[in-house]
Amino acid sequence: MASLKRSVDPGTVGSNISSKVYVRSTKSGKVQKIVREVYLRQDIPCSSRLCQACLKSAPRDAAGRPTPFVLSEQPAGTREFPQGHYLVPDTNAFLTAMDLFEQSSAFYDVVVLQIVLEEVRNRSLPLYNRLISLTKSEDKRFYVFFNEFRLETYINREDGESVNDRNDRAVRKAVKWYGEHLARSAARKAQKAPAVVMLSNDRDNLRKARAEGLPACSLAEYVNQLKDGERLLDMIPETQDREVTEGKKKPGEHLYPEYFSMSKMMTGVKGGVLHQGIFNVSPYNYLEGSIRVPAFPKALLILGRENINRAVDGDLVVVEVLPKDQWKEPSTQVIEEEAMTKNENPDTEEGSDLVSEKERKALQEEVKRTQAQKTEGHPIPTAKVVGVIKRNWRQYVGHIDQSSVSQSSQQGRKQDTVFVIPMDKKIPKIRLRTRQVAELVGKRILVTIDAWDRDSRHPVGHFIRSLGELETKAAETEALLLEWDVQYRPFPKTVLDCLPKEGHGWKVPESKDDPGWRDRADLRDLLICSIDPIGCQDIDDALHSRPLPNGNFEVGVHIADVSHFVKPNNAMDAEASIRGTTVYLVDKRIDMLPMLLGTDLCSLKPYVERYAFSVIWELTPDADIVNARFTKSVIKSREAFSYEQAQLRVDDESQQDDLTKSIRTLLALSRKLKQKRLDAGALSLSSPEVKVQMESETSDPIDVKVKQLLDTMSLVEEFMLLANTSVAAKIYEAFPQTAILRRHAAPPKTNFDELGNQLRVKRGLELNVESSRALADSLDRCVDPANPFFNTLVRIMATRCMMSAEYFCSGTQAYPEFRHYGLASDIYTHFTSPIRRYADLVAHRQLAAAIEYEAVDPSVRSRGKLEAVCKNINVRHRNAQMAGRASIAYYVGQSLKGKETIEDGFVIKIFSNGFVVLVPRFGVESLIRLRDLHDPEPQAEYDAENYVLKTSGSREVTVELFQKVRVRVTDQKDESTGKRGVKMDLVDTYGR
Amino acid sequence: MPLDTSSYSLALLRVDGRRWNELRRINAQIRTQAAADGSSYLEMGHTKVMCVVTGPSEPFGPARVGRTGAGAGATAGASGGEAGVVVSIVVAGFSSVDRKRRGRGDKRIQELQSTISSALAASLHTHLFPHSTISISLHVLSQDGSLLAALINAATLACVDAGIPMTDYVAACTAGSTSTYAANDESADPLLDLNHQEEQELPGLTVATLGDSDRVAVLVCESRVQVSRLEGMLAVGVDGCKQVRAILDRVVRDKGRKMVQEGTVQKGVGLEDMEVD
């Protein structure tokens, strides 16, 4: 009788089948045992051009194309391996020094083992992605060798062997096989085989490899053999370096409390004892952080170095709430790291106390103050960080703290320890070891954090590269782009290949039989014009209007038809979706799409025919929509106006041509549309916007102007809003699950607590935040007859309490959540700027599918993909704004260079040892500290309930919130960030 | 987290080390249950199923005759003139990673039952057995993708073992594509015989053909895939079915040869090509 047991007969069923067993735990905490088959084979090539044997069995894809071999026939040699070498790094090498592998001067011909790739993926997805892009790059010659599937290199885990040890052994086995395999191939060709070198920073692994007679190097040893080794040496993370050379440090006193274990944190969070959230540092006080957790309506405070416990801004951390008697109020003091830790010595790090005397004093004063004012008593729950789930470390731009550099290191080339002060004030100083101190002082440099141990006061990092001299335009611009993660490299060839072959010579085809004309409306005879800022090259939108016989008006908004040129899923589309948006800096524009499209073929330039996507409404004279029509079209813009030109033309009564009349019609309709919007509760918010004027030749900034608001701007804005809303409704109707929309959540009421309280106390005004309408009305009431700017000031401050708007995919939210709070619109999307925003391009594709112009592309229907797109463009959008603002701030600083002006400003925030003044003329705000008022520092009394700061002693002034002050504005190089910025001094308080 | 299906393009290797056109290891036995009329056991990778055939026999009760979709399973072709094929599937609770109970009324199982039932009814010569029932019970012991294909193959083997006359083997396998629908990758390779992970991440279809011919007996596609890729997938799938048929055929012949050697059965007429040595 047959038995089932006999089915797998180990003798006959080849030895080439194995299985992989591993255990994984799911999100819900269940533990699963997964078994997977592994088919071992012998036809996985070594991919060396030397090898003939592998070439025969090279794998082919379904179309019969073999994969080309990657590794060079004559790889570069080094001192130790003059015959040339291939590198086989282990996981740690990639995890710690990915920057090294991305260098263009060395690290060619690298074999990435499958097991290494898997481990990198487990440990860090961003690094995995960088590694994958390295393997795809043609000139770097990185080859992924699937060692776990090759019979000769596959190994089984032995009894009692840890997974790590097994993987290390797999790496050694692969190195060994490669060496022998290449030796055989080379012998056949009578050539010298290149060495196969294992790169590892694991001492144990290195020792074992050497014992087995395999060539192996630590990263430092290897880099030392290279030509520009010294420069590269700095890029090896320090901690790893130490592990190899010195071994584990003796367990001394630790400065910081130990983190909880992951399982303890997870159980704690599940049980509600601990809380998880993103850690944020206060921009004014580096010793104060906050964290929002679902269990508390307000953010939890985290005060002091010990409680912050090595968390860095943006990290995902777990916190424990402190007992109630330790709850405090948010600090009213400005504490800057720079001032506090000025004289620290980077070398003598270990022994010192965690909290320096000065810091302790600053904190104690805080405590005293809270205890003295028991009456007020709104203490906020405080918490301490007990563990970090995920670090959000990135690369940081900064400069070396001059004072941390010792004299001797200025000349010699010995390794030295210095502090790097990041440009982002929220990031702590980074300790860095380098041999190039002399060259790097005074430069903008890019560094990264490697680790932050319990016994180290500051995080430890390593140097990546230098951007150039401080304060040079090139270095500062690049620094800014890096800080905000803007992709600024030129478009790769694959992207440019997607452009139309005709280049600038591309034209709308003359014959209407051309496929380009299919289903396009011919709108060339309409009087269409565009209105944009001066010097605008990427014209996204154009408008027209004409009276209809029935007394209504036909109004059309015509948007550049970018989706005609950018087809889904090609290289250009992929690049645009990563960039997400065009970034506008003062002197530079970083495009989302190549120039040819953005400023020529797509741009709705005047006097030429262009493809467009048109939204055409019939509007009643009261601006009610009778119907809306969407169509692809061909248009010919009659004129490209600037806002100012259009305004002049409208105001000039003598101009009575049709084009001007149609603009006047549009203007009249737009006013009605705006009124309707305001009636529905749209907010008119404000932010201090300025424009930097440049000298045309040298592009040096000469003046700063506050942006003027013209009627024509509002005209364009209203119709764009109308188009966006109409399109949003249409694509939501066609794709209820996958329409790309934009929402603006109602801000939580607590966001306005402080502003409401300030207005009540200082001006007796009530801020009603029940609904956007109520808020809009109460903002309208916030006027001060003596101070016309007061209303704008309140609006600026209210804007900062808002949530930020975001893109989302309609299936992820319920319909009521679609609402755009600021615009008071039930549904909204972005449609009108496809040249500079990726979201608009997606909306174009969806609209084209909705009107059955073209088939639905899978990428605009897949919810998972759209969610990923939304997530990315939300981040990019925000970063682009930040980069733009930072760029303006930099140029404002530059324009003030060497000048001194006295301006009016307003107090917008008060601390117990300083206050913040906003100068609308330059759109800048700056902190004035007590010690800036006079030397010696005056005494001050701070009345937190009434927001008044009264100084006495060396200088007597009284400053209160919303107060108008006169300040002297000069430029100053900020020592802490190395940025040239605005410095203000109080001149006059207008009689207080 | 080991690598996923997106790493295929790196070295043209799938998650388990196979190439695009390779089947997993298939192991099969027939006559595993001596007491049954026909029985089989089949493994496609880690997907393991067994099958027991009872019949053709008189229906269990008068009520059964002529009824379609009878309680325990799906029936096909059960009019008075020919035999009904009743398929019932039991999925063992321990068969997948998560222990999950599946009731009788599970819609997915019902669909599998009726697919198999109608596929086999077309190949079996049911007209030879009027007023009777062929009852096929399938047991899923372990699941790792391509479940429907494995069930069809096991049922075919068991029917052969039961000696029910049939036109030819119904051999099945799955085919997929190396990139997802949303990725819309023009150069995606077709894949043969998906395992569980690939089934989860990639589009796929199940195809069964009749013997060595290109006649498709079953085609089930439940995922979204571009029409342009479908042809390639189908071609690879049909090709896979032929390989599967060859394997099933060898299993049957090996068993037959062994039985002749052992003297369990007489070497009969028409078995000349079954060399006994």
Short mmCIF file of N, CA and C in Angstrom, two decimals, chain A residues 872-986:
data_model
loop_
_atom_site.label_atom_id
_atom_site.label_comp_id
_atom_site.label_asym_id
_atom_site.label_seq_id
_atom_site.Cartn_x
_atom_site.Cartn_y
_atom_site.Cartn_z
N ASN A 872 3.89 61.66 -2.09
CA ASN A 872 5.12 62.30 -2.55
C ASN A 872 4.88 63.77 -2.88
N ILE A 873 3.82 64.06 -3.63
CA ILE A 873 3.67 65.46 -4.06
C ILE A 873 3.29 66.35 -2.89
N ASN A 874 2.64 65.81 -1.88
CA ASN A 874 2.37 66.63 -0.69
C ASN A 874 3.68 67.08 -0.06
N VAL A 875 4.61 66.15 0.06
CA VAL A 875 5.91 66.49 0.64
C VAL A 875 6.65 67.48 -0.25
N ARG A 876 6.65 67.18 -1.56
CA ARG A 876 7.39 68.03 -2.50
C ARG A 876 6.83 69.44 -2.52
N HIS A 877 5.52 69.52 -2.47
CA HIS A 877 4.86 70.81 -2.52
C HIS A 877 5.30 71.67 -1.33
N ARG A 878 5.29 71.05 -0.18
CA ARG A 878 5.67 71.75 1.04
C ARG A 878 7.15 72.17 0.98
N ASN A 879 7.97 71.23 0.57
CA ASN A 879 9.40 71.52 0.47
C ASN A 879 9.66 72.66 -0.52
N ALA A 880 8.91 72.65 -1.63
CA ALA A 880 9.12 73.69 -2.63
C ALA A 880 8.78 75.06 -2.04
N GLN A 881 7.71 75.10 -1.26
CA GLN A 881 7.34 76.37 -0.62
C GLN A 881 8.43 76.83 0.32
N MET A 882 8.91 75.88 1.12
CA MET A 882 9.94 76.21 2.10
C MET A 882 11.21 76.68 1.41
N ALA A 883 11.57 75.99 0.34
CA ALA A 883 12.79 76.37 -0.37
C ALA A 883 12.63 77.76 -0.96
N GLY A 884 11.44 78.04 -1.50
CA GLY A 884 11.17 79.36 -2.06
C GLY A 884 11.32 80.44 -1.00
N ARG A 885 10.73 80.17 0.17
CA ARG A 885 10.81 81.16 1.24
C ARG A 885 12.25 81.33 1.71
N ALA A 886 12.94 80.23 1.83
CA ALA A 886 14.33 80.32 2.29
C ALA A 886 15.15 81.12 1.30
N SER A 887 14.84 80.94 0.02
CA SER A 887 15.58 81.67 -1.00
C SER A 887 15.30 83.17 -0.89
N ILE A 888 14.03 83.53 -0.67
CA ILE A 888 13.71 84.94 -0.50
C ILE A 888 14.44 85.49 0.72
N ALA A 889 14.41 84.73 1.80
CA ALA A 889 15.06 85.20 3.03
C ALA A 889 16.54 85.45 2.78
N TYR A 890 17.16 84.56 2.01
CA TYR A 890 18.58 84.72 1.73
C TYR A 890 18.83 86.01 0.94
N TYR A 891 18.00 86.23 -0.08
CA TYR A 891 18.22 87.41 -0.92
C TYR A 891 17.85 88.69 -0.21
N VAL A 892 16.84 88.63 0.66
CA VAL A 892 16.54 89.82 1.46
C VAL A 892 17.77 90.16 2.28
N GLY A 893 18.37 89.16 2.86
CA GLY A 893 19.60 89.38 3.63
C GLY A 893 20.69 89.99 2.77
N GLN A 894 20.84 89.43 1.55
CA GLN A 894 21.87 89.94 0.65
C GLN A 894 21.60 91.39 0.25
N SER A 895 20.33 91.71 0.04
CA SER A 895 20.02 93.06 -0.44
C SER A 895 20.26 94.09 0.65
N LEU A 896 20.25 93.63 1.89
CA LEU A 896 20.47 94.56 2.99
C LEU A 896 21.93 94.69 3.33
N LYS A 897 22.73 93.88 2.65
CA LYS A 897 24.14 93.81 2.98
C LYS A 897 24.75 95.21 2.98
N GLY A 898 25.37 95.57 4.09
CA GLY A 898 26.05 96.85 4.16
C GLY A 898 25.11 98.04 4.27
N LYS A 899 23.80 97.78 4.29
CA LYS A 899 22.87 98.90 4.43
C LYS A 899 22.31 98.92 5.84
N GLU A 900 21.73 100.01 6.20
CA GLU A 900 21.09 100.07 7.50
C GLU A 900 19.83 100.88 7.33
N THR A 901 18.70 100.30 7.63
CA THR A 901 17.45 101.04 7.48
C THR A 901 16.66 100.97 8.77
N ILE A 902 15.81 101.98 8.94
CA ILE A 902 14.93 101.97 10.11
C ILE A 902 13.51 101.78 9.61
N GLU A 903 12.85 100.78 10.15
CA GLU A 903 11.54 100.40 9.63
C GLU A 903 10.56 100.20 10.78
N ASP A 904 9.27 100.22 10.43
CA ASP A 904 8.24 99.86 11.41
C ASP A 904 8.09 98.35 11.46
N GLY A 905 7.84 97.88 12.66
CA GLY A 905 7.62 96.45 12.78
C GLY A 905 6.56 96.19 13.83
N PHE A 906 6.17 94.93 13.94
CA PHE A 906 5.14 94.57 14.91
C PHE A 906 5.60 93.39 15.74
N VAL A 907 5.28 93.45 17.03
CA VAL A 907 5.67 92.37 17.92
C VAL A 907 4.66 91.24 17.74
N ILE A 908 5.12 90.07 17.36
CA ILE A 908 4.18 88.97 17.14
C ILE A 908 4.35 87.84 18.15
N LYS A 909 5.40 87.87 18.93
CA LYS A 909 5.58 86.80 19.91
C LYS A 909 6.47 87.34 21.01
N ILE A 910 6.17 86.97 22.24
CA ILE A 910 6.97 87.47 23.35
C ILE A 910 7.47 86.31 24.20
N PHE A 911 8.73 86.39 24.54
CA PHE A 911 9.31 85.42 25.47
C PHE A 911 9.72 86.17 26.72
N SER A 912 10.15 85.43 27.74
CA SER A 912 10.57 86.11 28.96
C SER A 912 11.94 86.75 28.77
N ASN A 913 12.66 86.35 27.75
CA ASN A 913 13.95 86.99 27.53
C ASN A 913 14.13 87.50 26.10
N GLY A 914 13.04 87.85 25.47
CA GLY A 914 13.15 88.40 24.14
C GLY A 914 11.79 88.48 23.48
N PHE A 915 11.76 88.99 22.26
CA PHE A 915 10.50 89.06 21.53
C PHE A 915 10.78 89.04 20.03
N VAL A 916 9.75 88.66 19.28
CA VAL A 916 9.92 88.52 17.84
C VAL A 916 9.19 89.67 17.15
N VAL A 917 9.90 90.30 16.21
CA VAL A 917 9.34 91.43 15.49
C VAL A 917 9.21 91.07 14.01
N LEU A 918 8.05 91.39 13.45
CA LEU A 918 7.83 91.18 12.02
C LEU A 918 7.90 92.53 11.32
N VAL A 919 8.72 92.60 10.30
CA VAL A 919 8.80 93.84 9.52
C VAL A 919 8.14 93.59 8.17
N PRO A 920 6.94 94.13 7.97
CA PRO A 920 6.21 93.82 6.74
C PRO A 920 6.92 94.32 5.49
N ARG A 921 7.66 95.41 5.63
CA ARG A 921 8.35 95.98 4.47
C ARG A 921 9.26 94.95 3.79
N PHE A 922 9.92 94.12 4.60
CA PHE A 922 10.81 93.11 4.03
C PHE A 922 10.25 91.69 4.17
N GLY A 923 9.11 91.59 4.81
CA GLY A 923 8.53 90.26 5.02
C GLY A 923 9.40 89.36 5.87
N VAL A 924 10.19 89.95 6.74
CA VAL A 924 11.06 89.12 7.58
C VAL A 924 10.65 89.29 9.04
N GLU A 925 10.96 88.30 9.81
CA GLU A 925 10.78 88.42 11.24
C GLU A 925 12.06 88.02 11.92
N SER A 926 12.29 88.62 13.05
CA SER A 926 13.55 88.33 13.72
C SER A 926 13.37 88.47 15.22
N LEU A 927 14.21 87.75 15.91
CA LEU A 927 14.14 87.73 17.36
C LEU A 927 15.03 88.84 17.91
N ILE A 928 14.50 89.59 18.85
CA ILE A 928 15.34 90.55 19.56
C ILE A 928 15.43 90.06 21.00
N ARG A 929 16.64 89.73 21.41
CA ARG A 929 16.82 89.21 22.76
C ARG A 929 17.11 90.35 23.71
N LEU A 930 16.91 90.08 24.99
CA LEU A 930 17.20 91.12 25.99
C LEU A 930 18.63 91.59 25.85
N ARG A 931 19.53 90.61 25.62
CA ARG A 931 20.92 91.02 25.58
C ARG A 931 21.25 91.84 24.33
N ASP A 932 20.33 91.82 23.35
CA ASP A 932 20.53 92.69 22.19
C ASP A 932 20.12 94.12 22.49
N LEU A 933 19.28 94.27 23.53
CA LEU A 933 18.77 95.62 23.83
C LEU A 933 19.88 96.52 24.35
N HIS A 934 20.64 95.94 25.24
CA HIS A 934 21.68 96.76 25.82
C HIS A 934 22.73 95.85 26.43
N ASP A 935 23.90 96.37 26.57
CA ASP A 935 24.96 95.64 27.25
C ASP A 935 25.32 96.43 28.49
N PRO A 936 25.28 95.97 29.65
CA PRO A 936 24.88 94.64 30.08
C PRO A 936 23.37 94.40 29.92
N GLU A 937 23.04 93.14 29.91
CA GLU A 937 21.67 92.73 29.69
C GLU A 937 20.74 93.33 30.75
N PRO A 938 19.67 93.99 30.34
CA PRO A 938 18.76 94.56 31.33
C PRO A 938 17.95 93.49 32.04
N GLN A 939 17.50 93.82 33.22
CA GLN A 939 16.59 92.94 33.94
C GLN A 939 15.25 92.99 33.24
N ALA A 940 14.48 91.92 33.36
CA ALA A 940 13.18 91.98 32.71
C ALA A 940 12.13 91.28 33.56
N GLU A 941 10.95 91.79 33.44
CA GLU A 941 9.84 91.17 34.13
C GLU A 941 8.82 90.80 33.07
N TYR A 942 8.39 89.57 33.08
CA TYR A 942 7.51 89.13 32.01
C TYR A 942 6.15 88.79 32.59
N ASP A 943 5.14 89.45 32.08
CA ASP A 943 3.79 89.17 32.52
C ASP A 943 3.12 88.29 31.46
N ALA A 944 3.13 87.00 31.73
CA ALA A 944 2.67 86.07 30.70
C ALA A 944 1.17 86.20 30.44
N GLU A 945 0.43 86.63 31.49
CA GLU A 945 -1.02 86.69 31.29
C GLU A 945 -1.40 87.85 30.38
N ASN A 946 -0.65 88.92 30.46
CA ASN A 946 -0.99 90.08 29.64
C ASN A 946 -0.04 90.26 28.46
N TYR A 947 0.88 89.34 28.29
CA TYR A 947 1.83 89.40 27.18
C TYR A 947 2.59 90.72 27.17
N VAL A 948 3.14 91.08 28.34
CA VAL A 948 3.92 92.30 28.43
C VAL A 948 5.29 91.95 28.97
N LEU A 949 6.28 92.53 28.38
CA LEU A 949 7.65 92.35 28.85
C LEU A 949 8.18 93.73 29.22
N LYS A 950 8.57 93.87 30.49
CA LYS A 950 9.01 95.17 30.96
C LYS A 950 10.46 95.02 31.39
N THR A 951 11.31 95.84 30.83
CA THR A 951 12.71 95.72 31.22
C THR A 951 13.06 96.87 32.15
N SER A 952 14.04 96.63 32.96
CA SER A 952 14.50 97.67 33.87
C SER A 952 16.01 97.56 33.95
N GLY A 953 16.62 98.49 34.62
CA GLY A 953 18.07 98.44 34.74
C GLY A 953 18.71 99.25 33.65
N SER A 954 19.59 98.60 32.90
CA SER A 954 20.39 99.34 31.94
C SER A 954 19.54 100.02 30.87
N ARG A 955 18.39 99.44 30.53
CA ARG A 955 17.52 100.09 29.55
C ARG A 955 16.08 99.79 29.91
N GLU A 956 15.27 100.81 29.90
CA GLU A 956 13.89 100.59 30.32
C GLU A 956 12.95 100.73 29.14
N VAL A 957 12.37 99.62 28.76
CA VAL A 957 11.33 99.66 27.73
C VAL A 957 10.22 98.70 28.12
N THR A 958 9.06 98.93 27.56
CA THR A 958 7.96 98.01 27.77
C THR A 958 7.51 97.55 26.39
N VAL A 959 7.46 96.25 26.24
CA VAL A 959 7.05 95.71 24.95
C VAL A 959 5.85 94.83 25.17
N GLU A 960 4.84 95.01 24.37
CA GLU A 960 3.71 94.09 24.46
C GLU A 960 3.32 93.58 23.09
N LEU A 961 2.50 92.56 23.12
CA LEU A 961 2.12 91.87 21.89
C LEU A 961 1.35 92.82 20.97
N PHE A 962 1.48 92.65 19.69
CA PHE A 962 0.83 93.42 18.64
C PHE A 962 1.31 94.87 18.58
N GLN A 963 2.24 95.21 19.44
CA GLN A 963 2.67 96.60 19.49
C GLN A 963 3.49 96.97 18.25
N LYS A 964 3.32 98.22 17.84
CA LYS A 964 4.10 98.72 16.72
C LYS A 964 5.42 99.27 17.27
N VAL A 965 6.50 98.89 16.68
CA VAL A 965 7.80 99.37 17.15
C VAL A 965 8.62 99.84 15.96
N ARG A 966 9.63 100.60 16.25
CA ARG A 966 10.59 100.98 15.19
C ARG A 966 11.85 100.19 15.41
N VAL A 967 12.33 99.60 14.38
CA VAL A 967 13.54 98.80 14.53
C VAL A 967 14.56 99.19 13.47
N ARG A 968 15.81 99.03 13.85
CA ARG A 968 16.89 99.23 12.89
C ARG A 968 17.18 97.86 12.27
N VAL A 969 17.12 97.81 10.96
CA VAL A 969 17.35 96.54 10.28
C VAL A 969 18.72 96.57 9.61
N THR A 970 19.55 95.65 10.00
CA THR A 970 20.85 95.52 9.37
C THR A 970 21.04 94.06 8.98
N ASP A 971 22.09 93.81 8.26
CA ASP A 971 22.34 92.41 7.97
C ASP A 971 23.45 91.91 8.87
N GLN A 972 23.39 90.66 9.13
CA GLN A 972 24.39 90.10 10.02
C GLN A 972 24.56 88.65 9.67
N LYS A 973 25.77 88.20 9.76
CA LYS A 973 25.98 86.79 9.52
C LYS A 973 25.67 86.05 10.81
N ASP A 974 24.71 85.20 10.73
CA ASP A 974 24.30 84.45 11.90
C ASP A 974 25.38 83.41 12.21
N GLU A 975 26.03 83.57 13.34
CA GLU A 975 27.14 82.67 13.66
C GLU A 975 26.68 81.22 13.74
N SER A 976 25.48 81.04 14.23
CA SER A 976 25.08 79.65 14.48
C SER A 976 24.76 78.91 13.20
N THR A 977 24.10 79.55 12.26
CA THR A 977 23.74 78.80 11.06
C THR A 977 24.63 79.15 9.89
N GLY A 978 25.44 80.19 10.03
CA GLY A 978 26.30 80.57 8.92
C GLY A 978 25.54 81.26 7.82
N LYS A 979 24.26 81.55 8.05
CA LYS A 979 23.47 82.22 7.03
C LYS A 979 23.56 83.72 7.25
N ARG A 980 23.59 84.47 6.17
CA ARG A 980 23.47 85.90 6.32
C ARG A 980 22.00 86.19 6.50
N GLY A 981 21.68 86.89 7.54
CA GLY A 981 20.28 87.12 7.80
C GLY A 981 20.07 88.50 8.33
N VAL A 982 18.81 88.74 8.64
CA VAL A 982 18.45 90.06 9.10
C VAL A 982 18.67 90.15 10.59
N LYS A 983 19.20 91.27 11.01
CA LYS A 983 19.37 91.49 12.45
C LYS A 983 18.63 92.77 12.79
N MET A 984 17.87 92.73 13.84
CA MET A 984 17.08 93.92 14.21
C MET A 984 17.49 94.44 15.56
N ASP A 985 17.40 95.74 15.67
CA ASP A 985 17.61 96.39 16.96
C ASP A 985 16.42 97.28 17.24
N LEU A 986 16.04 97.30 18.49
CA LEU A 986 14.90 98.13 18.86
C LEU A 986 15.37 99.58 18.91
#
